[in-house]
């Protein structure tokens, strides 16, 4: 009862803020930087036959009359964050062992950087780094001793991390993947591999012109298990003991049936 | 034809998995080993996360060892009494092993420890088995009579107190070495992530002098109990049991195990031991080569379990 009242109150407060907002808002600069984005589907559904998918992103760049050339486009897709450890191996007593490690905290579990030409040609390095535009320009927070920081792009652990993730098929860098199908209309294909992690992905689009950011936009893309896949995963998580017992009995049943089938007397 | 694994979260070819199950099942039925020391690395190679691979392989091992145990039970080759005594030591060993595992993990050199254990253990046991069975084969080939096992010629550790008669195995030995063997298997199994059948069979044959087929049958029964417990433990503690992966593996595995068990019974005991010895030695060498050869990429990326 009390919770319901609180909800109503907070709802009223929100309404109040909304009602007040227009009165305080300054007349904004003419909204020319409207970037229209659309995905061929907002949700990648994983069924038992799933082995990867391709999502098409369409975008319409703002109709900027003074810009003669079409803008440059950088599309960055980031999967849900996870923590990773990058290990360096070295030879110790004749055996190759992990000797040094770095923790990458909150790195995207999936990363695709798609652009119409190499981002390095679009703007100066500082701007690109600030905008996180370009494959090596994405922030990768590391823990170095007690500090949390990102390091220079030339850091061997950082380079190795990107290289290994690319080899695993979870990180993509495609510098000619965005194409213009009309002067201001572009499209690109986002590759979703079969091993893509589950969760909500951020599709971020940044437009550059004359070395500066022109516009940006963001869309969510969901990767989710449905039907049977979803029920198995839910059962394993929410009813773990029952799931374990059922799996064990199932295993014994398969063993028993196989034994009966192949029995020769 | 690919199938998506709901817990491992990746698509795999269903026929690859079936073939894998049949091949490993054949070996496990033939030698009475769980097959985990073969199956787990193969699944990791396919891209399954190690935690999911270890947990799901236990469902496959439970199914194929149950099927195999039923076969041997019908032929009255399982020494249930010996199995129970081994199990008493085994469960204590598993607990000690799990605690050691956590300790090693804290020091960050678990992988190296596992690799060295594999090399030392598999290398030693494999070499011993190959030498022993080759010697027997050579003797047979020369036409020399096989030495008959003389009762009473027991090594010192079998003459310790608390003797017990295991009628099925036709041995009368102290239960202290039996419990110690069970403890060691349980300990190594937990630390190295293996069922331990390939260690238990030679231990029963060479240390306790149990007949080869009874060793194989009793080891299968022990694998069955351990793996059934492991499924439930993994499901509750780690939630890493992939039932779909397990089902495909066990269907292949049980079929393979049937043929394997028959092939094993049709074969002479010393040939069987030579083959198992070669297999164990091969896996040990493989691990050694992986550790000695320079990796293609000097860097590796793993999920940070501590910071999830």
Coordinates of C-alpha atoms in Angstrom, one line a residue:
Chain A
X1 CA 0.0 0.0 0.0
X2 CA 2.8 2.4 1.0
X3 CA 4.8 1.4 -2.1
X4 CA 1.8 2.1 -4.3
X5 CA 1.5 5.5 -2.8
X6 CA 5.2 6.2 -3.3
X7 CA 4.9 5.1 -6.9
X8 CA 2.0 7.5 -7.5
X9 CA 3.9 10.3 -5.8
X10 CA 7.0 9.8 -7.9
X11 CA 4.8 9.5 -11.0
X12 CA 3.3 12.9 -10.1
X13 CA 6.7 14.4 -9.5
X14 CA 7.8 13.2 -13.0
X15 CA 4.7 14.7 -14.5
X16 CA 5.5 17.9 -12.8
X17 CA 9.0 18.0 -14.1
X18 CA 7.8 17.3 -17.6
X19 CA 5.2 20.1 -17.4
X20 CA 7.9 22.5 -16.1
X21 CA 10.5 21.6 -18.6
X22 CA 9.3 23.5 -21.7
X23 CA 9.1 26.7 -19.6
X24 CA 12.8 26.5 -18.6
X25 CA 14.1 25.2 -21.9
X26 CA 16.1 27.7 -23.9
X27 CA 15.2 28.0 -27.6
X28 CA 17.7 25.5 -29.0
X29 CA 19.8 26.0 -32.1
X30 CA 18.0 25.0 -35.2
X31 CA 17.8 21.2 -35.0
X32 CA 19.6 20.4 -38.2
X33 CA 21.6 17.5 -36.8
X34 CA 18.9 14.9 -36.9
X35 CA 20.3 11.5 -37.7
X36 CA 17.7 8.9 -38.6
X37 CA 18.6 5.3 -37.9
X38 CA 16.9 2.0 -38.3
X39 CA 17.8 -1.6 -37.8
X40 CA 16.4 -4.4 -40.0
X41 CA 15.3 -6.0 -36.7
X42 CA 15.8 -4.8 -33.2
X43 CA 16.1 -8.2 -31.7
X44 CA 18.3 -11.2 -32.6
X45 CA 16.4 -14.3 -31.4
X46 CA 18.4 -17.4 -30.6
X47 CA 16.7 -20.7 -31.4
X48 CA 18.1 -24.2 -31.6
X49 CA 19.1 -23.7 -35.2
X50 CA 20.8 -20.3 -34.6
X51 CA 24.3 -20.1 -36.1
X52 CA 24.7 -16.4 -36.4
X53 CA 22.8 -13.6 -38.0
X54 CA 23.3 -10.3 -39.9
X55 CA 21.5 -7.2 -39.0
X56 CA 21.3 -4.3 -41.5
X57 CA 21.5 -0.8 -40.2
X58 CA 20.1 2.0 -42.4
X59 CA 20.8 5.6 -41.6
X60 CA 19.9 9.0 -43.1
X61 CA 22.4 11.7 -42.5
X62 CA 21.1 15.2 -41.7
X63 CA 20.5 17.2 -44.8
X64 CA 23.3 19.7 -44.4
X65 CA 23.2 22.0 -47.4
X66 CA 26.6 23.6 -46.9
X67 CA 28.4 20.3 -46.8
X68 CA 29.1 19.3 -50.4
X69 CA 30.7 15.9 -49.7
X70 CA 28.7 13.2 -47.9
X71 CA 29.9 12.8 -44.3
X72 CA 32.0 10.0 -42.9
X73 CA 30.3 7.3 -40.9
X74 CA 31.6 5.3 -38.0
X75 CA 29.3 2.6 -36.6
X76 CA 30.4 1.1 -33.3
X77 CA 28.4 -1.9 -31.9
X78 CA 29.3 -2.9 -28.3
X79 CA 28.0 -6.0 -26.6
X80 CA 27.4 -6.2 -22.8
X81 CA 30.5 -5.5 -20.7
X82 CA 32.6 -8.2 -19.0
X83 CA 35.9 -8.4 -17.2
X84 CA 38.8 -10.1 -19.0
X85 CA 42.4 -11.0 -18.1
X86 CA 45.1 -10.9 -20.7
X87 CA 48.0 -13.2 -20.0
X88 CA 51.5 -13.0 -21.4
X89 CA 53.4 -16.3 -21.6
X90 CA 57.1 -16.8 -21.3
X91 CA 59.4 -19.7 -21.1
X92 CA 60.2 -20.9 -17.6
X93 CA 62.3 -24.0 -17.0
X94 CA 61.5 -25.1 -20.6
X95 CA 57.7 -24.8 -20.2
X96 CA 55.5 -22.0 -21.6
X97 CA 53.6 -20.5 -18.7
X98 CA 51.6 -17.4 -17.9
X99 CA 54.0 -15.0 -16.3
X100 CA 52.2 -11.6 -16.5
X101 CA 48.6 -10.5 -16.6
X102 CA 46.5 -7.4 -17.0
X103 CA 42.8 -7.1 -16.0
X104 CA 40.6 -5.4 -18.5
X105 CA 37.6 -4.2 -16.6
X106 CA 34.3 -3.6 -18.2
X107 CA 35.4 -4.3 -21.8
X108 CA 32.8 -5.0 -24.4
X109 CA 32.2 -8.7 -24.9
X110 CA 31.4 -8.0 -28.5
X111 CA 32.7 -5.1 -30.6
X112 CA 32.2 -4.2 -34.2
X113 CA 33.6 -1.0 -35.7
X114 CA 32.3 -0.4 -39.2
X115 CA 33.1 2.7 -41.3
X116 CA 33.1 3.9 -44.9
X117 CA 36.9 4.5 -44.8
X118 CA 39.6 4.1 -42.2
X119 CA 38.6 6.4 -39.3
X120 CA 42.2 7.7 -39.1
X121 CA 41.5 9.7 -42.4
X122 CA 38.3 11.3 -41.0
X123 CA 39.7 13.5 -38.2
X124 CA 42.7 14.1 -36.1
X125 CA 43.8 11.5 -33.5
X126 CA 42.7 13.4 -30.5
X127 CA 39.1 13.9 -31.8
X128 CA 38.8 10.3 -32.7
X129 CA 40.1 9.1 -29.4
X130 CA 37.7 11.4 -27.6
X131 CA 34.8 10.2 -29.7
X132 CA 35.9 6.5 -29.4
X133 CA 35.7 6.3 -33.1
X134 CA 37.9 3.6 -34.7
X135 CA 38.8 0.1 -33.6
X136 CA 41.8 0.9 -31.4
X137 CA 40.2 4.1 -30.0
X138 CA 37.6 2.4 -27.8
X139 CA 38.2 2.9 -24.1
X140 CA 39.5 -0.3 -22.5
X141 CA 39.7 0.3 -18.8
X142 CA 42.6 -1.6 -17.2
X143 CA 43.6 -2.1 -13.6
X144 CA 47.3 -1.4 -13.3
X145 CA 48.3 -2.0 -9.7
X146 CA 45.9 0.2 -7.6
X147 CA 45.0 2.5 -10.4
X148 CA 42.3 2.2 -13.0
X149 CA 43.2 3.7 -16.4
X150 CA 43.3 3.1 -20.1
X151 CA 46.8 2.9 -21.6
X152 CA 48.3 4.1 -24.9
X153 CA 47.0 2.3 -27.9
X154 CA 50.5 0.8 -28.5
X155 CA 50.5 -1.1 -25.2
X156 CA 51.3 -4.8 -26.0
X157 CA 48.6 -6.1 -23.7
X158 CA 46.0 -3.9 -25.2
X159 CA 47.0 -4.8 -28.7
X160 CA 47.1 -8.5 -27.8
X161 CA 43.6 -8.2 -26.2
X162 CA 42.1 -6.8 -29.5
X163 CA 44.0 -9.3 -31.6
X164 CA 42.9 -12.3 -29.6
X165 CA 39.3 -11.1 -29.5
X166 CA 39.4 -10.6 -33.3
X167 CA 40.7 -14.2 -33.7
X168 CA 37.9 -15.5 -31.5
X169 CA 35.4 -13.9 -33.9
X170 CA 33.9 -11.5 -31.4
X171 CA 35.7 -8.2 -32.4
X172 CA 35.3 -6.9 -35.9
X173 CA 37.1 -4.0 -37.7
X174 CA 35.8 -3.3 -41.2
X175 CA 36.8 0.0 -42.7
X176 CA 34.8 -0.3 -45.9
X177 CA 31.6 -1.7 -44.6
X178 CA 29.5 1.4 -44.7
X179 CA 28.2 2.3 -48.1
X180 CA 26.1 5.2 -49.3
X181 CA 23.1 4.1 -51.4
X182 CA 22.0 7.7 -51.9
X183 CA 23.8 11.0 -51.2
X184 CA 22.7 11.0 -47.6
X185 CA 21.5 7.5 -47.1
X186 CA 23.9 4.8 -45.8
X187 CA 23.7 1.2 -44.9
X188 CA 25.9 -1.3 -43.2
X189 CA 25.7 -5.0 -42.1
X190 CA 26.4 -5.8 -38.5
X191 CA 27.7 -9.4 -38.2
X192 CA 26.3 -11.3 -35.2
X193 CA 28.3 -14.5 -34.8
X194 CA 26.9 -17.8 -33.4
X195 CA 29.0 -17.3 -30.3
X196 CA 27.7 -13.8 -29.7
X197 CA 27.1 -13.2 -26.0
X198 CA 23.5 -12.7 -24.8
X199 CA 22.4 -9.2 -23.8
X200 CA 21.6 -5.7 -25.0
X201 CA 24.0 -4.2 -27.5
X202 CA 24.6 -0.5 -28.2
X203 CA 24.7 0.5 -31.8
X204 CA 26.4 3.9 -31.9
X205 CA 26.6 5.9 -35.1
X206 CA 28.9 8.9 -35.4
X207 CA 29.1 11.2 -38.4
X208 CA 32.2 13.2 -39.2
X209 CA 32.7 16.1 -41.6
X210 CA 35.7 18.2 -42.1
X211 CA 37.4 16.6 -39.2
X212 CA 34.6 17.3 -36.8
X213 CA 31.7 15.4 -35.4
X214 CA 28.6 16.3 -37.3
X215 CA 26.0 14.2 -35.6
X216 CA 25.6 11.0 -33.5
X217 CA 22.9 8.6 -32.7
X218 CA 22.3 5.4 -30.7
X219 CA 20.1 2.4 -31.0
X220 CA 19.7 -0.7 -28.8
X221 CA 20.0 -4.1 -30.3
X222 CA 19.0 -7.1 -28.2
X223 CA 20.4 -10.6 -28.5
X224 CA 18.2 -13.0 -26.6
X225 CA 17.4 -16.7 -26.3
X226 CA 13.8 -17.7 -26.9
X227 CA 11.6 -20.8 -26.7
X228 CA 13.4 -24.0 -25.7
X229 CA 16.8 -22.3 -25.3
X230 CA 15.3 -19.8 -23.0
X231 CA 13.5 -22.3 -20.9
X232 CA 16.6 -24.5 -20.4
X233 CA 18.7 -21.6 -19.4
X234 CA 16.0 -20.3 -17.0
X235 CA 15.6 -23.8 -15.5
X236 CA 19.3 -24.2 -15.0
X237 CA 19.4 -20.8 -13.2
X238 CA 16.2 -20.7 -11.1
X239 CA 15.7 -24.4 -10.3
X240 CA 19.2 -25.6 -10.2
X241 CA 18.8 -28.5 -7.9
X242 CA 15.8 -29.9 -9.9
X243 CA 17.6 -29.2 -13.1
X244 CA 20.6 -31.1 -11.9
X245 CA 18.6 -34.1 -10.6
X246 CA 16.6 -34.2 -13.8
X247 CA 19.7 -34.1 -15.9
X248 CA 21.2 -36.9 -13.8
X249 CA 18.1 -39.1 -14.1
X250 CA 18.0 -38.3 -17.8
X251 CA 21.6 -39.5 -18.1
X252 CA 20.9 -42.7 -16.3
X253 CA 17.8 -43.3 -18.4
X254 CA 19.8 -42.9 -21.6
X255 CA 22.4 -45.3 -20.3
X256 CA 19.7 -47.8 -19.3
X257 CA 17.9 -47.6 -22.6
X258 CA 21.1 -48.0 -24.6
X259 CA 22.0 -51.0 -22.5
X260 CA 18.6 -52.7 -23.1
X261 CA 18.8 -51.9 -26.8
X262 CA 22.3 -53.4 -27.2
X263 CA 21.7 -56.3 -24.9
X264 CA 22.5 -59.6 -26.5
X265 CA 21.3 -62.7 -24.7
Chain B
X1 CA 23.5 -29.3 -39.3
X2 CA 24.2 -27.0 -36.4
X3 CA 22.5 -27.0 -33.0
X4 CA 22.6 -24.1 -30.5
X5 CA 23.8 -25.1 -27.0
X6 CA 21.7 -23.1 -24.5
X7 CA 24.2 -23.0 -21.6
X8 CA 27.4 -23.0 -23.5
X9 CA 25.9 -20.3 -25.7
X10 CA 27.4 -21.3 -29.0
X11 CA 26.3 -23.3 -32.1
X12 CA 28.1 -26.5 -32.9
X13 CA 27.7 -29.2 -35.6
X14 CA 25.5 -32.0 -34.2
X15 CA 27.3 -34.7 -36.1
X16 CA 30.7 -33.6 -34.8
X17 CA 29.4 -33.9 -31.3
X18 CA 27.8 -37.3 -32.0
X19 CA 31.1 -38.6 -33.5
X20 CA 33.0 -37.3 -30.5
X21 CA 30.6 -39.0 -28.2
X22 CA 30.8 -42.3 -30.0
X23 CA 34.6 -42.3 -30.2
X24 CA 35.1 -41.4 -26.6
X25 CA 32.3 -43.8 -25.5
X26 CA 34.1 -46.6 -27.4
X27 CA 37.3 -45.9 -25.5
X28 CA 35.5 -45.6 -22.2
X29 CA 33.6 -48.9 -22.6
X30 CA 36.7 -50.7 -23.7
X31 CA 39.1 -49.7 -21.0
X32 CA 36.6 -48.8 -18.2
X33 CA 37.8 -45.2 -18.1
X34 CA 35.4 -42.3 -17.8
X35 CA 36.9 -40.6 -20.9
X36 CA 36.9 -37.2 -19.3
X37 CA 40.6 -36.8 -19.8
X38 CA 39.9 -37.0 -23.6
X39 CA 36.5 -35.4 -23.9
X40 CA 37.0 -32.3 -21.8
X41 CA 40.0 -31.0 -23.9
X42 CA 38.2 -31.8 -27.1
X43 CA 35.1 -29.8 -26.1
X44 CA 37.3 -26.9 -25.1
X45 CA 38.9 -27.1 -28.5
X46 CA 35.4 -26.8 -30.0
X47 CA 35.0 -23.5 -28.2
X48 CA 33.0 -24.6 -25.1
X49 CA 34.0 -22.8 -21.9
X50 CA 36.1 -25.0 -19.6
X51 CA 33.7 -24.8 -16.7
X52 CA 30.8 -25.8 -19.0
X53 CA 32.9 -28.6 -20.7
X54 CA 33.9 -30.2 -17.4
X55 CA 30.3 -30.1 -16.0
X56 CA 28.6 -31.3 -19.2
X57 CA 31.1 -34.1 -19.7
X58 CA 30.0 -35.5 -16.3
X59 CA 26.5 -36.2 -17.7
X60 CA 28.0 -38.1 -20.7
X61 CA 30.2 -40.1 -18.3
X62 CA 27.3 -40.9 -16.0
X63 CA 25.3 -42.3 -18.9
X64 CA 28.0 -44.3 -20.5
X65 CA 29.4 -45.7 -17.2
X66 CA 25.8 -46.7 -16.2
X67 CA 25.3 -48.5 -19.4
X68 CA 28.7 -50.2 -19.1
X69 CA 28.2 -51.0 -15.4
X70 CA 24.9 -52.8 -16.2
X71 CA 26.8 -55.0 -18.7
X72 CA 29.4 -56.0 -16.2
X73 CA 26.8 -56.4 -13.4
X74 CA 25.0 -58.9 -15.6
X75 CA 28.3 -60.7 -16.2
X76 CA 28.8 -60.5 -12.4
X77 CA 32.2 -58.8 -12.8
X78 CA 31.6 -55.8 -10.5
X79 CA 33.1 -56.0 -7.0
X80 CA 30.5 -53.8 -5.2
X81 CA 32.2 -54.3 -1.9
X82 CA 35.5 -53.1 -3.2
X83 CA 33.8 -50.2 -4.9
X84 CA 32.2 -49.1 -1.7
X85 CA 35.4 -49.1 0.3
X86 CA 37.1 -47.2 -2.5
X87 CA 34.3 -44.7 -2.5
X88 CA 34.7 -44.0 1.2
X89 CA 38.2 -42.9 0.6
X90 CA 37.3 -41.2 -2.7
X91 CA 34.7 -38.8 -1.3
X92 CA 37.2 -37.6 1.4
X93 CA 39.8 -37.2 -1.3
X94 CA 37.4 -35.2 -3.5
X95 CA 36.7 -32.7 -0.7
X96 CA 40.5 -32.3 0.0
X97 CA 41.0 -31.8 -3.7
X98 CA 38.4 -29.1 -4.1
X99 CA 40.0 -27.2 -1.2
X100 CA 43.5 -27.5 -2.7
X101 CA 42.0 -26.4 -6.1
X102 CA 40.8 -23.2 -4.5
X103 CA 44.2 -22.6 -2.8
X104 CA 46.1 -23.1 -6.1
X105 CA 43.7 -20.8 -7.9
X106 CA 44.5 -18.0 -5.5
X107 CA 48.2 -18.2 -6.5
X108 CA 47.3 -18.0 -10.2
X109 CA 49.4 -21.0 -11.4
X110 CA 46.6 -23.5 -11.5
X111 CA 47.0 -24.1 -15.3
X112 CA 50.7 -24.9 -14.9
X113 CA 50.1 -27.2 -12.0
X114 CA 47.4 -29.1 -13.9
X115 CA 49.7 -29.4 -17.0
X116 CA 52.6 -30.7 -14.9
X117 CA 50.4 -33.1 -13.0
X118 CA 49.1 -34.4 -16.4
X119 CA 52.7 -34.8 -17.7
X120 CA 54.1 -36.5 -14.7
X121 CA 51.1 -38.7 -13.9
X122 CA 50.2 -39.8 -17.4
X123 CA 53.8 -40.1 -18.5
X124 CA 54.7 -42.3 -15.6
X125 CA 51.6 -44.5 -15.6
X126 CA 51.6 -44.8 -19.4
X127 CA 55.2 -45.8 -19.6
X128 CA 54.8 -48.4 -16.8
X129 CA 51.8 -49.9 -18.4
X130 CA 53.4 -50.1 -21.8
X131 CA 56.6 -51.7 -20.5
X132 CA 54.7 -54.2 -18.4
X133 CA 52.4 -55.4 -21.1
X134 CA 55.1 -55.5 -23.7
X135 CA 57.1 -57.7 -21.3
X136 CA 54.1 -60.1 -21.0
X137 CA 53.6 -60.1 -24.8
X138 CA 57.2 -60.8 -25.4
X139 CA 57.1 -63.7 -23.0
X140 CA 54.0 -65.1 -24.7
X141 CA 55.6 -64.7 -28.1
X142 CA 58.7 -66.7 -27.0
X143 CA 56.4 -69.3 -25.7
X144 CA 57.4 -69.0 -22.1
X145 CA 54.7 -70.0 -19.6
X146 CA 52.9 -67.1 -17.9
X147 CA 53.8 -66.8 -14.3
X148 CA 51.0 -67.9 -12.1
X149 CA 50.1 -65.5 -9.3
X150 CA 51.1 -67.1 -6.1
X151 CA 48.7 -66.5 -3.1
X152 CA 50.5 -65.1 -0.1
X153 CA 53.3 -63.4 -2.1
X154 CA 51.8 -60.0 -1.1
X155 CA 53.8 -56.8 -1.0
X156 CA 54.1 -55.2 2.5
X157 CA 51.2 -52.7 2.0
X158 CA 48.7 -55.4 1.4
X159 CA 49.7 -57.1 4.6
X160 CA 48.8 -54.2 6.9
X161 CA 46.1 -54.6 9.5
X162 CA 42.3 -54.4 8.9
X163 CA 42.3 -57.1 6.3
X164 CA 39.2 -57.7 4.4
X165 CA 38.2 -60.4 1.9
X166 CA 36.9 -59.2 -1.4
X167 CA 35.5 -62.4 -2.9
X168 CA 34.6 -61.0 -6.3
X169 CA 38.2 -59.8 -6.9
X170 CA 39.6 -62.9 -5.2
X171 CA 41.9 -60.8 -2.9
X172 CA 42.3 -60.7 0.8
X173 CA 44.0 -57.5 1.7
X174 CA 44.2 -54.7 4.2
X175 CA 41.7 -51.9 3.6
X176 CA 44.2 -49.2 4.3
X177 CA 45.8 -49.3 0.8
X178 CA 42.3 -49.5 -0.7
X179 CA 41.2 -46.4 1.1
X180 CA 44.4 -44.6 0.2
X181 CA 44.0 -45.4 -3.5
X182 CA 40.4 -44.2 -3.3
X183 CA 41.5 -41.0 -1.6
X184 CA 44.3 -40.3 -4.1
X185 CA 41.9 -40.8 -7.1
X186 CA 39.3 -38.5 -5.5
X187 CA 41.9 -35.9 -4.8
X188 CA 43.5 -36.0 -8.2
X189 CA 40.1 -36.1 -9.9
X190 CA 39.0 -32.9 -8.2
X191 CA 42.3 -31.0 -8.8
X192 CA 42.9 -32.2 -12.3
X193 CA 39.2 -32.2 -13.4
X194 CA 39.1 -35.8 -14.5
X195 CA 37.1 -38.9 -13.5
X196 CA 40.2 -40.8 -12.5
X197 CA 39.3 -44.1 -14.2
X198 CA 42.5 -44.3 -16.1
X199 CA 44.4 -44.0 -12.8
X200 CA 42.1 -46.4 -10.9
X201 CA 42.2 -49.3 -13.3
X202 CA 46.0 -49.6 -13.3
X203 CA 46.1 -49.0 -9.5
X204 CA 43.7 -51.9 -9.0
X205 CA 45.5 -54.2 -11.4
X206 CA 49.1 -53.5 -10.3
X207 CA 48.8 -52.5 -6.6
X208 CA 45.8 -54.6 -5.4
X209 CA 46.3 -57.4 -8.0
X210 CA 42.6 -57.3 -8.9
X211 CA 41.8 -59.2 -12.2
X212 CA 41.8 -56.9 -15.2
X213 CA 38.1 -57.2 -16.0
X214 CA 37.0 -56.8 -12.4
X215 CA 39.1 -53.7 -12.2
X216 CA 37.5 -52.3 -15.3
X217 CA 34.0 -53.1 -14.0
X218 CA 34.5 -51.8 -10.5
X219 CA 36.1 -48.6 -11.9
X220 CA 33.1 -48.0 -14.1
X221 CA 30.8 -48.3 -11.1
X222 CA 32.9 -45.9 -9.2
X223 CA 32.8 -43.4 -12.1
X224 CA 29.1 -43.8 -12.2
X225 CA 28.6 -42.8 -8.6
X226 CA 31.1 -39.9 -8.7
X227 CA 29.7 -38.5 -11.9
X228 CA 26.1 -38.6 -10.8
X229 CA 27.1 -36.7 -7.7
X230 CA 29.2 -34.3 -9.9
X231 CA 26.2 -33.4 -12.1
X232 CA 24.1 -32.3 -9.2
X233 CA 27.0 -30.4 -7.6
X234 CA 27.9 -28.6 -10.8
X235 CA 24.3 -27.8 -11.5
X236 CA 23.7 -26.3 -8.0
X237 CA 27.1 -24.6 -7.5
X238 CA 28.1 -23.4 -10.9
X239 CA 25.0 -23.7 -13.1
X240 CA 27.3 -24.8 -15.9
X241 CA 25.6 -28.2 -16.9
X242 CA 24.5 -28.0 -20.5
X243 CA 21.7 -30.6 -20.8
X244 CA 21.5 -30.3 -24.6
X245 CA 25.3 -30.8 -25.0
X246 CA 25.2 -33.6 -22.5
X247 CA 22.3 -35.3 -24.3
X248 CA 24.0 -35.4 -27.7
X249 CA 27.3 -36.6 -26.1
X250 CA 25.6 -39.3 -24.1
X251 CA 23.6 -40.7 -27.0
X252 CA 26.8 -41.1 -29.0
X253 CA 28.7 -42.1 -25.9
X254 CA 26.4 -44.9 -24.8
X255 CA 26.3 -46.4 -28.3
X256 CA 30.1 -46.2 -28.5
X257 CA 30.5 -47.7 -25.0
X258 CA 28.5 -50.8 -25.9
X259 CA 30.8 -51.6 -28.8
X260 CA 33.8 -50.7 -26.7
X261 CA 32.8 -53.0 -23.9
X262 CA 32.4 -55.9 -26.3
X263 CA 35.7 -55.1 -28.0
X264 CA 37.4 -55.0 -24.6
X265 CA 36.0 -58.4 -23.6
X266 CA 37.1 -60.0 -26.8
X267 CA 40.6 -58.8 -26.4
X268 CA 43.4 -60.4 -24.4
X269 CA 44.0 -58.6 -21.1
X270 CA 47.7 -57.7 -21.9
X271 CA 46.7 -56.2 -25.3
X272 CA 44.1 -54.2 -23.6
X273 CA 46.6 -52.9 -21.1
X274 CA 49.1 -52.1 -23.8
X275 CA 46.5 -50.0 -25.7
X276 CA 45.4 -48.2 -22.6
X277 CA 49.1 -47.5 -21.7
X278 CA 49.8 -46.1 -25.2
X279 CA 46.7 -43.9 -25.0
X280 CA 47.6 -42.5 -21.6
X281 CA 51.2 -42.0 -22.7
X282 CA 49.9 -40.2 -25.9
X283 CA 47.7 -37.8 -23.9
X284 CA 50.6 -37.1 -21.5
X285 CA 53.0 -36.4 -24.4
X286 CA 50.4 -34.2 -26.1
X287 CA 50.2 -32.0 -23.0
X288 CA 54.0 -32.0 -22.7
X289 CA 54.4 -30.8 -26.3
X290 CA 51.8 -28.1 -25.8
X291 CA 53.8 -26.8 -22.9
X292 CA 57.2 -27.0 -24.5
X293 CA 56.4 -25.7 -28.0
X294 CA 56.2 -22.0 -28.4
X295 CA 52.6 -20.9 -28.7
X296 CA 51.5 -19.1 -31.9
X297 CA 50.3 -16.1 -29.8
X298 CA 52.2 -15.3 -26.7
X299 CA 49.1 -13.7 -25.2
X300 CA 45.9 -15.3 -24.1
X301 CA 42.6 -13.8 -22.9
X302 CA 40.4 -15.4 -20.3
X303 CA 37.2 -14.3 -18.6
X304 CA 37.9 -12.7 -15.2
X305 CA 35.9 -14.9 -12.9
X306 CA 36.8 -12.8 -9.8
X307 CA 35.5 -9.5 -11.3
X308 CA 32.2 -10.7 -12.8

